[in-house]
């Protein structure tokens, strides 16, 4: 199983860049890495997905090294509204598509 | 708005009872996923259906069952409820059937067992 490990919490200040790293040592060849954001009492919201190297969209970047055993979500210039829990997700196709969420990183952005 | 609709938003019932949670996926999505989120267990994958058929199964209890209907909506049935079943239950949907597809989540059903 492609188990993931993330820091439990992180603190930052408005305007800073935040990097959250996820470890997934047993990632399978066909697995993609996906990050979600969750606010209290809401469902997770898709942020970004990648397979290797770097992916960038309008809200974040995702860096994946060549061995794919980890990934880093980068949030540029965070604001107070970015305070949320961030989940790293690795699809485990070896187990028939069983999905494993990481424990989540609680990001707190302070003024 | 993710386009995924879950009903009811809140459900309060007693131990031993049975409840049904309903999910309507985003228009065009063929896969439906169910998750349970509790304070001590985090977000746990329960089961996935793709175009009416079971595609993947996670840590779903035998007391729980699900199905996806021809119109693609899905229901999660929870029976013989226990206090520990109190949680947020999320439904998500995606276009295809592969587990790597980005998923779109509903706002959940909060189940409280008294």
XYZ file of C-alpha atoms in Angstrom:
225
model
C 0.000 0.000 0.000
C 1.196 3.485 -0.869
C 1.087 5.004 2.599
C 1.732 8.721 2.846
C 3.287 10.820 5.582
C 2.856 14.571 6.034
C 3.641 17.044 8.812
C 0.678 17.337 11.131
C 0.734 21.124 11.253
C 2.481 24.182 9.874
C 2.355 27.882 10.652
C 2.951 30.715 8.236
C 2.312 34.420 7.759
C 0.426 36.235 5.072
C 2.431 36.822 1.915
C 4.883 33.980 2.524
C 5.435 30.940 0.348
C 4.440 27.676 2.007
C 5.846 24.279 1.073
C 4.208 21.092 2.364
C 6.018 17.830 1.740
C 4.438 14.390 1.537
C 6.390 11.127 1.660
C 5.111 8.095 -0.265
C 7.862 5.502 -0.391
C 5.731 2.724 -1.879
C 4.171 4.668 -4.730
C 3.255 2.432 -7.658
C 4.395 3.017 -11.214
C 1.013 4.165 -12.490
C 0.031 6.266 -9.473
C -0.525 9.993 -9.658
C -0.113 12.322 -6.679
C -3.041 14.551 -5.881
C -3.456 17.295 -3.290
C -6.708 18.436 -1.739
C -7.650 21.338 0.518
C -10.330 21.051 3.175
C -12.050 23.737 5.243
C -14.021 22.821 8.385
C -17.365 21.127 7.673
C -16.737 21.134 3.928
C -15.690 18.423 1.518
C -12.106 18.359 0.265
C -11.406 20.476 -2.798
C -9.032 19.393 -5.567
C -5.928 21.592 -5.802
C -3.415 19.960 -8.134
C -2.285 16.621 -9.522
C 0.982 15.412 -11.010
C 2.988 12.359 -12.026
C 6.572 13.603 -12.193
C 8.717 16.761 -12.329
C 6.742 19.983 -11.852
C 3.132 20.969 -12.361
C 1.771 24.483 -11.926
C -1.734 25.896 -12.008
C -3.326 29.162 -10.957
C -3.242 28.364 -7.242
C -0.263 26.072 -6.563
C 2.778 24.207 -7.809
C 3.640 20.575 -7.293
C 7.237 19.368 -7.289
C 7.969 15.650 -7.692
C 11.563 14.346 -7.709
C 12.732 11.672 -10.115
C 12.309 8.806 -7.640
C 8.702 9.955 -6.902
C 9.009 8.911 -3.272
C 7.940 12.340 -2.114
C 6.162 15.424 -3.393
C 5.974 19.061 -2.320
C 2.949 21.298 -2.604
C 3.949 24.941 -2.919
C 1.481 27.729 -2.154
C 2.787 31.140 -3.227
C 2.020 34.218 -1.130
C -0.532 32.651 1.232
C -3.414 34.613 2.693
C -5.592 34.073 5.760
C -8.123 32.233 3.585
C -5.532 29.531 2.881
C -5.854 28.351 6.481
C -7.089 24.786 6.003
C -6.072 21.143 6.085
C -4.104 19.913 3.091
C -4.167 16.248 2.080
C -1.746 14.335 -0.076
C -3.390 11.496 -1.988
C -1.717 8.655 -3.837
C -3.865 6.346 -5.913
C -3.034 2.738 -5.172
C -3.982 0.987 -8.388
C -2.268 -2.191 -7.217
C -5.126 -2.544 -4.770
C -7.904 -2.121 -7.312
C -8.046 1.637 -7.036
C -8.133 1.808 -3.242
C -7.303 5.369 -2.283
C -5.257 6.389 0.711
C -5.341 9.901 2.111
C -2.467 11.129 4.222
C -3.247 12.322 7.735
C -3.377 15.869 6.469
C -1.383 18.985 7.280
C -3.179 21.710 9.185
C -1.883 25.007 7.827
C -2.432 28.093 9.933
C -1.797 31.436 8.253
C -1.388 34.385 10.587
C -1.633 38.102 9.785
C -20.155 24.563 -5.756
C -18.677 21.171 -6.675
C -21.830 19.942 -8.407
C -22.071 16.941 -6.068
C -25.244 16.887 -3.977
C -25.600 14.995 -0.741
C -28.748 14.559 1.302
C -29.574 14.895 4.073
C -27.061 17.392 5.460
C -27.651 16.268 9.019
C -29.001 13.028 10.438
C -29.607 12.180 14.065
C -30.611 8.695 15.058
C -30.164 6.067 17.752
C -27.989 2.996 18.128
C -29.249 -0.065 16.317
C -31.061 1.920 13.661
C -30.555 1.966 9.896
C -30.069 5.038 7.710
C -29.593 5.777 4.025
C -27.390 8.550 2.707
C -27.890 9.779 -0.837
C -25.481 11.248 -3.359
C -25.998 12.759 -6.805
C -22.728 13.043 -8.734
C -21.662 15.911 -10.981
C -23.269 15.840 -14.371
C -21.233 13.577 -16.632
C -19.313 11.825 -13.856
C -19.581 8.036 -13.855
C -17.685 7.232 -10.659
C -18.941 7.748 -7.140
C -16.824 7.392 -4.013
C -17.849 7.266 -0.368
C -15.662 8.425 2.518
C -16.031 8.545 6.259
C -14.378 11.294 8.259
C -14.197 11.127 12.027
C -11.985 13.013 14.444
C -9.852 10.039 15.395
C -9.651 8.246 12.026
C -9.312 11.071 9.554
C -10.628 10.662 6.015
C -11.207 6.985 5.232
C -12.115 5.606 1.832
C -15.091 3.260 1.974
C -16.091 2.217 -1.535
C -16.161 3.247 -5.183
C -18.724 2.576 -7.887
C -18.238 3.111 -11.582
C -21.214 3.175 -13.922
C -23.299 1.029 -11.611
C -20.696 -1.529 -10.631
C -18.442 -1.783 -7.609
C -14.889 -0.767 -8.608
C -12.892 -0.612 -5.382
C -13.491 -1.345 -1.749
C -11.768 0.210 1.229
C -12.304 -0.234 4.947
C -16.048 -0.549 4.715
C -17.754 -2.433 7.522
C -20.050 -5.365 6.759
C -22.892 -3.380 8.359
C -22.472 -0.810 5.588
C -23.486 -1.276 1.975
C -23.749 0.911 -1.080
C -25.075 0.867 -4.597
C -25.129 3.034 -7.674
C -28.327 3.238 -9.660
C -28.848 3.471 -13.441
C -29.240 7.265 -13.176
C -25.798 7.227 -11.479
C -26.915 8.466 -8.092
C -25.639 6.432 -5.190
C -26.848 5.438 -1.758
C -24.866 4.393 1.282
C -26.784 2.240 3.734
C -25.627 2.030 7.332
C -27.288 -0.523 9.596
C -27.089 -1.646 13.216
C -25.636 1.751 13.975
C -23.162 2.163 16.799
C -21.955 5.252 18.612
C -18.661 5.000 16.755
C -20.418 5.458 13.431
C -20.953 9.112 14.225
C -18.992 10.953 11.563
C -19.110 13.068 8.451
C -19.836 10.996 5.359
C -18.664 12.452 2.074
C -19.513 11.484 -1.427
C -17.245 12.365 -4.319
C -17.464 11.841 -8.052
C -15.108 11.738 -11.001
C -15.387 11.365 -14.730
C -13.667 8.007 -15.102
C -13.190 4.872 -13.091
C -9.496 5.016 -12.305
C -8.521 5.854 -8.751
C -6.178 8.596 -9.882
C -8.911 10.793 -11.320
C -9.428 14.147 -9.568
C -12.470 13.830 -7.362
C -15.138 16.423 -6.626
C -16.616 16.247 -3.152
C -20.026 17.097 -1.798
C -20.489 18.947 1.482
C -21.192 15.761 3.382
C -23.815 14.282 5.648
C -23.184 14.678 9.345
C -24.421 11.569 11.138
C -24.917 11.701 14.876
C -25.738 8.563 16.807
C -27.308 9.107 20.222
